[in-house]
Each structure stands twice: as C-alpha cells, then as structure tokens.
XYZ file of C-alpha atoms in Angstrom:
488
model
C 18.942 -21.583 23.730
C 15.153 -20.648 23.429
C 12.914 -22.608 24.588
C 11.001 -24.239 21.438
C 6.943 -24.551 21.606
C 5.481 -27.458 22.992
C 4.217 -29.702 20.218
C 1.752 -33.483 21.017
C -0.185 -35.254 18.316
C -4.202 -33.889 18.059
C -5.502 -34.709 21.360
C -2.854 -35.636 23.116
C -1.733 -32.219 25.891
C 0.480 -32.746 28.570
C -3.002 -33.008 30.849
C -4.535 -35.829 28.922
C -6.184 -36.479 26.090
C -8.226 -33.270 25.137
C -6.599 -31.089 27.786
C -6.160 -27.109 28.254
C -3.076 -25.290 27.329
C -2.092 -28.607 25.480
C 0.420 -26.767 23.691
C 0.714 -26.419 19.481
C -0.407 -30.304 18.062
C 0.815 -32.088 14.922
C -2.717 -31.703 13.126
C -1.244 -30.597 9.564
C -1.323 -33.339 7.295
C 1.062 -34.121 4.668
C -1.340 -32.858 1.671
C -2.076 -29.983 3.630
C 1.482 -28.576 4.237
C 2.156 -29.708 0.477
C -0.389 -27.319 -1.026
C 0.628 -24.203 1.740
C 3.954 -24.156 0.313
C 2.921 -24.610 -3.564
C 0.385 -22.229 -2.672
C 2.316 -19.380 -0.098
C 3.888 -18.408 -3.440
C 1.231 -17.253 -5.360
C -0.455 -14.466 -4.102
C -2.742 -12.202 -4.799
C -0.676 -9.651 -5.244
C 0.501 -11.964 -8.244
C -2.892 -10.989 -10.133
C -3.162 -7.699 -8.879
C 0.052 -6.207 -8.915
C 1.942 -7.340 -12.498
C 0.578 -4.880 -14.833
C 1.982 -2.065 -13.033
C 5.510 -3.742 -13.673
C 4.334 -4.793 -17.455
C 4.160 -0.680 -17.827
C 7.285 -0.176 -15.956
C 9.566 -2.202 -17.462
C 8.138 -3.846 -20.530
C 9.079 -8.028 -21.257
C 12.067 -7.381 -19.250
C 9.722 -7.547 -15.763
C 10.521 -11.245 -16.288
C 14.534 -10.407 -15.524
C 12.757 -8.383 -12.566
C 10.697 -11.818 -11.404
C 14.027 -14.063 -11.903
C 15.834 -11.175 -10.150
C 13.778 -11.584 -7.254
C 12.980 -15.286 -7.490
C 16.710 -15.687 -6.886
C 17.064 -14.047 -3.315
C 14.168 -15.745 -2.549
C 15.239 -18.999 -3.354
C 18.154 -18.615 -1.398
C 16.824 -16.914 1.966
C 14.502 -19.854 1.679
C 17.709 -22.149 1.259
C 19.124 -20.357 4.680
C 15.678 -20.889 6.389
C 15.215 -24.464 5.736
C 18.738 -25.191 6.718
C 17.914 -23.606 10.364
C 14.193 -25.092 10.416
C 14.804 -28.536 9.632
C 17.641 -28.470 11.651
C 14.910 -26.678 14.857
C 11.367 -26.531 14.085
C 9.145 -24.098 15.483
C 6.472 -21.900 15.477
C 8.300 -19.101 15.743
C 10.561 -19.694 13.066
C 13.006 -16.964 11.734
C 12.492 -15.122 14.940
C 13.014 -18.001 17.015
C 16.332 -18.170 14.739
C 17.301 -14.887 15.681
C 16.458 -15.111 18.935
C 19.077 -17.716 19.490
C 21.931 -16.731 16.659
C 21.840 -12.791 16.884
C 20.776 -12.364 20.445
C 16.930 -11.994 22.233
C 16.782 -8.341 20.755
C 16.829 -9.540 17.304
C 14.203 -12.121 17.888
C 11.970 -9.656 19.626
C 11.906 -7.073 17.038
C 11.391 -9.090 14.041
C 9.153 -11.303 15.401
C 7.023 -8.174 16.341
C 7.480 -6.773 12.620
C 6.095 -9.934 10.972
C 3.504 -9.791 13.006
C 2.773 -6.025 12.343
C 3.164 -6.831 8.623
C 0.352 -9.648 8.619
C -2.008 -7.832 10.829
C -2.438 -5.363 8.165
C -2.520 -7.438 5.042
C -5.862 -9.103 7.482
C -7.265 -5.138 6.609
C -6.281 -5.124 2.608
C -7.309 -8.165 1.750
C -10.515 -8.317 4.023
C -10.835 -4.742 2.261
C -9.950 -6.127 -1.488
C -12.369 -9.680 -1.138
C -15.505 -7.241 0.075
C -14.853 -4.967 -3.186
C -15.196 -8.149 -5.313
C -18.252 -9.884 -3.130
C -19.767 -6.323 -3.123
C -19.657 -6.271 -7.319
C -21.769 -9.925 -6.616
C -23.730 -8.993 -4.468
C -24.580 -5.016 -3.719
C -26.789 -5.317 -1.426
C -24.693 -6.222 1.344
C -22.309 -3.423 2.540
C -18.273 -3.606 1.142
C -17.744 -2.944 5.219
C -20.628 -5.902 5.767
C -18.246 -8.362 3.601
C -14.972 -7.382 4.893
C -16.651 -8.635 8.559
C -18.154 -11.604 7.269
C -14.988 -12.551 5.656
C -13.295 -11.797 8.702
C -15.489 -13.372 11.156
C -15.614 -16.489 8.782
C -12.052 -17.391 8.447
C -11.090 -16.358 12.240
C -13.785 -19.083 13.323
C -11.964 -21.201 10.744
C -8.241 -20.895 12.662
C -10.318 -20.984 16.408
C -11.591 -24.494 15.609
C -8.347 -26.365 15.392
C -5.055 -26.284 12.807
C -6.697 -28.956 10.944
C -9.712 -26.751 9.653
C -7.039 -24.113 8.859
C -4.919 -26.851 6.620
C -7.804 -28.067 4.949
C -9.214 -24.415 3.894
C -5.993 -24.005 2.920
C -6.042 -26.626 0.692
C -8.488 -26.183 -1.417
C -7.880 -22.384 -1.618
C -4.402 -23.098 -2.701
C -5.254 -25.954 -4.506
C -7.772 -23.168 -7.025
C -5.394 -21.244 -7.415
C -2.449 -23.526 -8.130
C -5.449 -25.190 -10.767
C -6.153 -21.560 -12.445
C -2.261 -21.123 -12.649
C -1.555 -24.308 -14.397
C -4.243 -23.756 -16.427
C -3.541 -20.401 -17.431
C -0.208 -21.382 -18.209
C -1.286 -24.655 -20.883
C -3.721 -22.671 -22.662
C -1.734 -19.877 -23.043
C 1.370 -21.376 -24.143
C -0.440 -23.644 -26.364
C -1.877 -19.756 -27.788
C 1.808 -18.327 -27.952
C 2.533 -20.850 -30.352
C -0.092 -21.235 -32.463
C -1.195 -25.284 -31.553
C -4.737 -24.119 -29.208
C -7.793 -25.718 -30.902
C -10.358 -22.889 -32.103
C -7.989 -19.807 -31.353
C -6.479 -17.721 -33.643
C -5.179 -15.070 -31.966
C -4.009 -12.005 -34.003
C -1.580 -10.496 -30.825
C 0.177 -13.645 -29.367
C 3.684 -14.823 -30.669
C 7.611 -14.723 -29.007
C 7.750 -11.563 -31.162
C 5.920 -9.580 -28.396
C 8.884 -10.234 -26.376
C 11.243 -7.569 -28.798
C 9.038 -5.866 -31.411
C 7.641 -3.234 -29.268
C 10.578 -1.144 -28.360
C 12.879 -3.999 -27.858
C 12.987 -6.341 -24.638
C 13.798 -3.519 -22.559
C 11.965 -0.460 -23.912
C 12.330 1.808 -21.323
C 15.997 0.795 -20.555
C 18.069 -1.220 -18.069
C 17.442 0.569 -15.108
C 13.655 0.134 -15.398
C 14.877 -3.790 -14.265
C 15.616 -2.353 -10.432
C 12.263 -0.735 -10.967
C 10.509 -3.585 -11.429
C 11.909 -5.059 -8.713
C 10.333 -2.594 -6.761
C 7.153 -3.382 -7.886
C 7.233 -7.213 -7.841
C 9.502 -8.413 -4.531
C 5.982 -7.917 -1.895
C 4.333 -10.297 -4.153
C 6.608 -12.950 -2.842
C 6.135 -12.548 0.588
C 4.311 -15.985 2.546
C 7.608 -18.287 1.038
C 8.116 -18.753 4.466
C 4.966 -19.698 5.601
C 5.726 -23.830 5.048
C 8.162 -23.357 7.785
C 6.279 -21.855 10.609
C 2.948 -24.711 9.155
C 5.424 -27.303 9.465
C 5.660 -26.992 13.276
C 2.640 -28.071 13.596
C 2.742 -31.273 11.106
C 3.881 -34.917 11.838
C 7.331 -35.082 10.841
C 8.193 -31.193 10.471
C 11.808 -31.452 9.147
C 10.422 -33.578 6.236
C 8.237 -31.240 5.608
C 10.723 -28.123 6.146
C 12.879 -30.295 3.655
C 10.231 -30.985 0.796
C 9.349 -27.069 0.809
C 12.756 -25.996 0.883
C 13.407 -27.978 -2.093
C 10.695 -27.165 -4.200
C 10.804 -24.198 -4.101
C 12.751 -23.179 -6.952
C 10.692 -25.022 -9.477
C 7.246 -23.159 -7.520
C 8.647 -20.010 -8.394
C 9.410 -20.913 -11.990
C 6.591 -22.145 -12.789
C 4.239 -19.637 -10.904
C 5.716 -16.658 -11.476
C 7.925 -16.823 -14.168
C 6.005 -18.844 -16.086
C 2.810 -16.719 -15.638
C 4.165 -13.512 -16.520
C 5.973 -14.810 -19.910
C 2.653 -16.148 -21.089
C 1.406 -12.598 -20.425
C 3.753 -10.873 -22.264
C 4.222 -13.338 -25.000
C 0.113 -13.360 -25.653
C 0.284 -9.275 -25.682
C 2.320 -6.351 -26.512
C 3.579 -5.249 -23.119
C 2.263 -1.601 -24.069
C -1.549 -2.628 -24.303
C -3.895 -0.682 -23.349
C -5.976 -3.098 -22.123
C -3.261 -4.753 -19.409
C -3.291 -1.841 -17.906
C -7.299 -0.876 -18.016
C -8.526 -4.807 -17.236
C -5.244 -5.859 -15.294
C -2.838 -8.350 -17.276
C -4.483 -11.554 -16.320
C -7.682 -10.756 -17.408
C -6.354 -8.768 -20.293
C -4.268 -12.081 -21.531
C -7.687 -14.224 -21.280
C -9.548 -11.807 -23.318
C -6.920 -11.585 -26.013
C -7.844 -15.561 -26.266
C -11.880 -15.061 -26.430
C -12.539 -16.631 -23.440
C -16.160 -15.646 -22.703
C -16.726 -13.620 -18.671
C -12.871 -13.678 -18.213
C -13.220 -10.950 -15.814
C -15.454 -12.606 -13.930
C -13.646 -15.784 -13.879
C -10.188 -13.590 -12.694
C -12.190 -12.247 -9.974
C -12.827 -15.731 -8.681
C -9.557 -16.406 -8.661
C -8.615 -13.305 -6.834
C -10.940 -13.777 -4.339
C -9.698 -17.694 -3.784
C -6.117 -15.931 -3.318
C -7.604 -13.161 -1.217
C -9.569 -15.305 1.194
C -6.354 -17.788 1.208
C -3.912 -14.677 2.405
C -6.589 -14.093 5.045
C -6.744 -17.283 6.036
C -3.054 -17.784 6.266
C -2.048 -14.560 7.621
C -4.500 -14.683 10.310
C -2.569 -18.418 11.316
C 0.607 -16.994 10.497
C 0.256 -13.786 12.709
C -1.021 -15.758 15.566
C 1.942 -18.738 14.973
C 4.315 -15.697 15.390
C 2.182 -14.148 18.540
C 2.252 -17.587 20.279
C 5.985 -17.852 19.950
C 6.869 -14.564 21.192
C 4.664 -15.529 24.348
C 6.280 -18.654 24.736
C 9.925 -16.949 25.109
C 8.156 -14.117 27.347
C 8.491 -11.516 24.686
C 4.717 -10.697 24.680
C 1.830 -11.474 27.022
C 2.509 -14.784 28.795
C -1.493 -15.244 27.882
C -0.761 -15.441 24.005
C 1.156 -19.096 24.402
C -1.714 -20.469 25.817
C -3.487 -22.958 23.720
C -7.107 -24.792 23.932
C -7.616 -28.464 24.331
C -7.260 -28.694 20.581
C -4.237 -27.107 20.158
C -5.064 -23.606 18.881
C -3.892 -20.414 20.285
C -7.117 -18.627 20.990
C -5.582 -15.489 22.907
C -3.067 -15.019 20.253
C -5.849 -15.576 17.388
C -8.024 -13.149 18.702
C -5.288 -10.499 19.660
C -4.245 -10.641 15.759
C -7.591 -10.596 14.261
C -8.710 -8.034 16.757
C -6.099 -5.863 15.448
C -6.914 -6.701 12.037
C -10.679 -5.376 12.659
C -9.112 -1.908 14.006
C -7.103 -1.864 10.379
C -10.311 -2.394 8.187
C -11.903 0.255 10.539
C -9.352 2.426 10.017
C -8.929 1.894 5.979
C -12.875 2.876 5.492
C -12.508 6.136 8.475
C -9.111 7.155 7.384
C -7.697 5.467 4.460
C -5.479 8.496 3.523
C -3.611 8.844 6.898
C -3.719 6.561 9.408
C -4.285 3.244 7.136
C -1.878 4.831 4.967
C 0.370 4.878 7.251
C 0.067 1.157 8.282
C 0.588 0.302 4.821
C 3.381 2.218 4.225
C 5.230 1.785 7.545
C 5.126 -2.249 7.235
C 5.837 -2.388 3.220
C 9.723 -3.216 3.213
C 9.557 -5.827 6.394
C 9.620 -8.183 3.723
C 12.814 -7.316 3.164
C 13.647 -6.609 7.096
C 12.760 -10.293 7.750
C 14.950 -11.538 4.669
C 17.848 -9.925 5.977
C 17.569 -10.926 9.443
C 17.039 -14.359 8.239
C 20.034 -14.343 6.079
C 22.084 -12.819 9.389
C 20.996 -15.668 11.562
C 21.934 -18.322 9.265
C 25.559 -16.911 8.989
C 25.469 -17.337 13.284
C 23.172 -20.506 13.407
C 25.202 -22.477 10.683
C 28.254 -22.639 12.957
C 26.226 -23.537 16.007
C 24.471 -26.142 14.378
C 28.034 -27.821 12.867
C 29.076 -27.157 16.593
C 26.336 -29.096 18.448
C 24.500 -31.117 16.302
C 25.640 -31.497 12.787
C 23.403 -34.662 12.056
C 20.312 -32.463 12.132
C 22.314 -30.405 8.989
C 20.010 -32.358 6.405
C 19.495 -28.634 4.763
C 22.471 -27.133 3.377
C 22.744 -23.316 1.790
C 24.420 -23.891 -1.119
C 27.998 -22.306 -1.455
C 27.876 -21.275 2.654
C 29.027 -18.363 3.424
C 29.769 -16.923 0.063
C 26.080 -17.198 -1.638
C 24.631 -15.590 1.851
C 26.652 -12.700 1.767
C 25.504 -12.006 -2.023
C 21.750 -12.632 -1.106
C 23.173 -9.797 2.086
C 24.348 -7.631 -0.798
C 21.190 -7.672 -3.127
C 18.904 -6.876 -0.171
C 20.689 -3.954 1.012
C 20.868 -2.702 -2.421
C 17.518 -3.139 -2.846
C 16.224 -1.072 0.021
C 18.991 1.170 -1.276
C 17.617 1.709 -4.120
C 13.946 2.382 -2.778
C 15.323 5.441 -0.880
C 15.832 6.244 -4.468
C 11.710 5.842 -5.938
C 9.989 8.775 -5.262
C 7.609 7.641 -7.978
C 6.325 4.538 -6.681
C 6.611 5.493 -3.017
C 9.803 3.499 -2.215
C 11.233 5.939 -0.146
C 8.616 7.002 2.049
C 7.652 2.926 2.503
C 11.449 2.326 3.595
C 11.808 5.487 5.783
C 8.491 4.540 7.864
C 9.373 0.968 8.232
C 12.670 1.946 9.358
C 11.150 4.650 11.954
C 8.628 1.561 13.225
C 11.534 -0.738 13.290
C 13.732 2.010 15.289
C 10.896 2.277 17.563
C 10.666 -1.961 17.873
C 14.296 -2.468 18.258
C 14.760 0.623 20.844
C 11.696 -1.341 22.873
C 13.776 -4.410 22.349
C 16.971 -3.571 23.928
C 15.007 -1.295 27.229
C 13.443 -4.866 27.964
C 16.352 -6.385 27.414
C 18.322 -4.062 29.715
C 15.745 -3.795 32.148
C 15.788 -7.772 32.092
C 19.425 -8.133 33.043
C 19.110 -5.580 35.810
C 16.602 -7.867 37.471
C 19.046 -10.572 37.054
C 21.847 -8.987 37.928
C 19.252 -7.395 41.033
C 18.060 -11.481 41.909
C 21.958 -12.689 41.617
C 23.330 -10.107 44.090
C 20.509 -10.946 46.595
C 20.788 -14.133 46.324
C 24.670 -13.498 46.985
C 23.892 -11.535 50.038
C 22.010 -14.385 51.399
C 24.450 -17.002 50.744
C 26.925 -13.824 52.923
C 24.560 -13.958 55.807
C-alpha cells in the first residue's frame, strides 16, 4: 500500500503549531472546493476551441460534446469511487500506484505533470495576447511573467489563497456561463425583451444542410476537437485532499458532475448553434461565443468575451500550477521524484515542488516565443492525448482497486461506478477507439499528437520499470546481506 500524504488542519504540523515540513493541511474550504469542481469543467479551451468543431461537424458537435461528456462522467464515476474511498494528493496516480503496480503510478503521475507544466506556457502565452491588446505598452513576454510570477506567489502563500482565487475566477466564469445561457435561450425562442433577432430559432439546428451536414463520421471528428477541453474534471479530487472532510467533498463532485457538464457544455454550445447557422462566417472569424453575442446586439461583446477568457485563462494557470505541484509532491512522497519535492512550509504548501513546476513552466513560455515551431511544438504535441492516457489508466485502476476496496474495507465504498465492471470496460472501449481513431486525423494533427505522446510515454514507462528493477535489486542486494549476517 502507498503511503498517503500527510494531511493536519492549517497550522497544526507534526512539529507544532506553525511548523516546517508540516505536511499538506486541510485549508480548502467547503465554498472553495464547490466552485473548483463547477469550475474545473469549463475551460478555456471551452471559448476558444468550439468554433473549430461548429465548422467540422455542424449542430451535430453537440452529439460530439454528449459523446464525450459521457466517458467523462464515468471515469469521473471510477475516480470518485477510489478517492472517497483514499484521498490524496496524488490521486489517480496514487491509484495506480497501488492497483496496477509502482510502474503505473510513476509514469502517469509524471505525464500529468508534463501535461500541466505546459498548459502553465499556453495559457501564460494566451492571457499576455489579451492583456497586450489592453495594454501595448507592456511586452506580450512582459505579461506572460507577470501573470506567471503573480499566480505562483498566489499557490507559495498557502492553499487557502489558491482556493479563494479560485473562487472567484471560477465563480466569473460559471456567472458569464449562466448568463450566456438565459439570455440566449430566452433569444432562441423569441421571449428576450428588446431583441429581435433575424438568425436565432431551433430551425438552425436542420435548415442548413441538415443536423449533420457534413455526415456521420464528422461526429468522431468532433470528438477530436472537443475531448482536451474537458480536461481539469479531476481536479476536485486531488483539491479535496487538502479540504476538511475530503470524501464529502470527493462525493459532492463526483455527483455533480453530470449536471456541470450539461449545463456547461452542452448547454452552451446548443445556444450557439440554435442563435446561428452553424456555417456563419462570423463563428468562425470572431470565435462562436462572441459571434452568438453579436448576433443579439450586445454592445463591446468582444471585449466582454475576452474578459471572460482571460478569467478562464488566469484560472487554468492558477490551477494547473496547484495541480502540477499536488502531483510533484505526491510522487516525492512515494520516492518517485526528489525526496525534496514532499517537503512542505509551515503553512502547508509545497514550495520545492511549486517552484520545480513553475520553473519548468517559465522554460515553456521561453521556448514558445524562441522556438514556437519546434521545440514548443513539440511540447504541445507530445503531451496532447495524456488526457486520454490518464483516463485510461484511471479506468484500469478502478477495475484492480474496486476488488481491493470490497476486500479490505468495503464501508469506505460510499462511491459506486454504476453497472461495475460492465460500464468500465465500455468507457475502456471508447477511449481506445478514440486514440484509434486519431492515428487516423492527419488533418487536425491527431496522429502526430498520439504518436509523440506515445514516444514520451515509452520513454516514461521504460524509466519506470529500470527504477523499478534497479529498486528490487537493492532489495534483493539488502535481503541477502542481511541473510549472510544472520549465517555468520
């Protein structure tokens, strides 16, 4: 069994009140860890990314969103079974670690980590493109430091500073959301005070080609396109660690999930494509968001999108940056990286493991402005389908951990995947065929993102099982001399 971080109320460490290296502490409230799992759904990749899969596979992007909203409703399912069951930092990995063996746990603990460190560099990169449009006369570079340098101060003072910037950055965008949603339903069907809009109507949804104008297949496509968007569901379980009563927590997230995703995503994109034909030109020169607000007359909608990018921009940072350094802690405490990175300050925080992640982030944002067609490229590309990688392993690990759990304590089973094991094999299935599939794109890059993530996974795992094997000959090294000894 791994050994799970050690977790005291704020100010409490094993050396006294307000001691070092007093481990992880429960500063998360409960408002806090309520708006990081309402809000590690939406990001910005949400505002960003959709018109691309608008073009791609007209209304029917929304069977692409439920498509996707599915599997990750039910990985989530899988993790809160094994996290409310064992909370930790570490989560997933730590899952792994214990169900599928210390290699497993290694490597895609690693990966996560690898993943987050370079979303620090694209959205450091995208919020100093929209502060730069503000305000030219500080360098995009200039921002993407400040920003940077900002919101790593913000995770170095304690967890409770991160929860509460958390909470109001989630808490904007979960606002502009809901929002967006009322007034443009309200538009769809003809009942929003002074707006007559000539475009919106449920007739957008089959008089332009049908409800899937470019075919079935351009479904899968879509699902290309959308599933990264998703990635930070499991973000509530890794926060929750660090919160009061963590499996209440873990069980409230788990739970709500479905509806988050129904309303967020689903319910977003269908007032997109109800308000506009899916063929615009304008969702694909303004982006869909601001394209939907400007088929309403809503005066500076661009400029009030880009606010709400930035809010989801600067809340990925924020929560990356914790969630990188969550995952670097935990690796440290099981001795899979530098013994260094599970230290913690009096207040709790991980400040080798912070600065480890955010110095790697800086290297990323260096790289993306010196070489942002090869080596950032690279990055990019080589950590795109760990998303995936993680769901998988997560899905794996509940198949082992399920049985364990029934085996040695079955009262902590207060999560349940629904329909165990059949409904985790299918959720097995669909993410295979999905990275399947991407060996398939050529046009959007799936292939090449798959085949690099692979080779750095190869390269992870390979590390994984020399450290492993160099572990047990130690062991095996330590045993036999202590054998001798006991001979002698």
């Amino acid at each position: 069994m791994t050994s799970q971080p050690t977790l005291t109320k704020a100010g409490n460490g094993p050396e006294g009140p307000g001691g070092p290296d007093a481990g992880l502490q429960a500063g998360l409230k409960n408002r806090h860890l309520s708006m990081i799992a309402i809000g590690g759904v939406i990001g910005a990749g949400l505002f960003v990314g959709s018109s691309s899969g608008i073009a791609t596979a007209g209304p029917g992007i929304l069977l692409s969103y439920a498509l996707v909203g599915t599997m990750v409703v039910l990985v989530m399912r899988m993790l809160g079974e094994m996290s409310a069951a064992n909370p930790t930092s570490g989560s997933f990995s730590a899952h792994a670690d214990r169900a599928l063996g210390r290699w497993a746990g290694f490597s895609i603990g690693w990966l996560y980590w690898f993943f987050w460190v370079v979303v620090l560099a694209i959205e450091a990169t995208a919020g100093a493109v929209i502060l730069e449009s503000w305000i030219p006369a500080v360098p995009q570079w200039g921002w993407a430091l400040i920003v940077m340098v900002v919101l790593t101060a913000t995770n170095l003072v304690s967890v409770g500073s991160y929860g509460e910037f958390e909470f109001w950055f989630a808490g904007i965008k979960v606002v502009a959301i809901g929002a967006f949603i009322v007034i443009g339903g309200l538009a769809v069907f003809g009942v929003l005070p002074g707006v007559d809009s000539d475009t919106a109507g449920l007739g957008n949804l089959t008089d332009h080609g049908g409800f899937l104008p470019n075919g079935p297949g351009a479904i899968l496509t879509g699902i290309l396109l959308v599933v990264f968007s998703f990635m930070g569901s499991e973000i509530a379980t890794l926060a929750a660690g660090e919160s009061e009563d963590p499996q209440r927590a873990i069980t409230k997230s788990t739970n709500s999930v479905i509806w988050r995703i129904g309303v967020f995503y689903l319910g977003s994109i269908f007032v997109v494509v109800t308000l506009l034909p899916w063929d615009s030109d304008a969702i694909q020169k303004d982006g869909s968001y601001v394209a939907a607000l400007n088929s309403l007359g809503i005066p500076n909608a661009g400029e009030i999108m880009k606010f709400i990018v930035l809010t989801s921009v600067l809340s990925c940072l924020n929560s990356g940056l914790y969630t990188a350094s969550r995952m670097a802690f935990s690796l440290g405490q099981r001795g899979d990286a530098p013994k260094a990175f599970a230290r913690t300050t009096s207040r709790g925080v991980p400040m080798p493991a912070i600065i480890a992640s955010v110095v790697f982030g800086f290297v990323a944002v260096f790289f993306n402005y010196e070489f942002p067609d090869s080596v950032f490229l690279f990055l990019v590309n080589s950590s795109g389908a760990v998303a995936l990688f993680v769901w998988l392993v997560i899905c794996l690990s509940q198949l082992r951990m399920r049985k364990i759990i029934e085996r040695e304590t079955p009262e902590k089973l207060v999560v349940r995947m629904w329909l165990y094991p059949y409904l985790t094999y299918a959720t097995i299935a669909l993410i295979v065929f999905v990275l399947g599939y991407m060996l398939t794109d050529t046009e959007h890059d799936g292939r090449k993102t798959v085949l690099l993530s692979l080779l750095v996974a190869a390269v992870v795992v390979g590390v994984a099982l020399v450290l492993e094997k160099v572990r047990r000959g130690k062991a095996r090294a330590e045993l036999q001399k202590e054998q001798d000894s006991t001979t002698v």
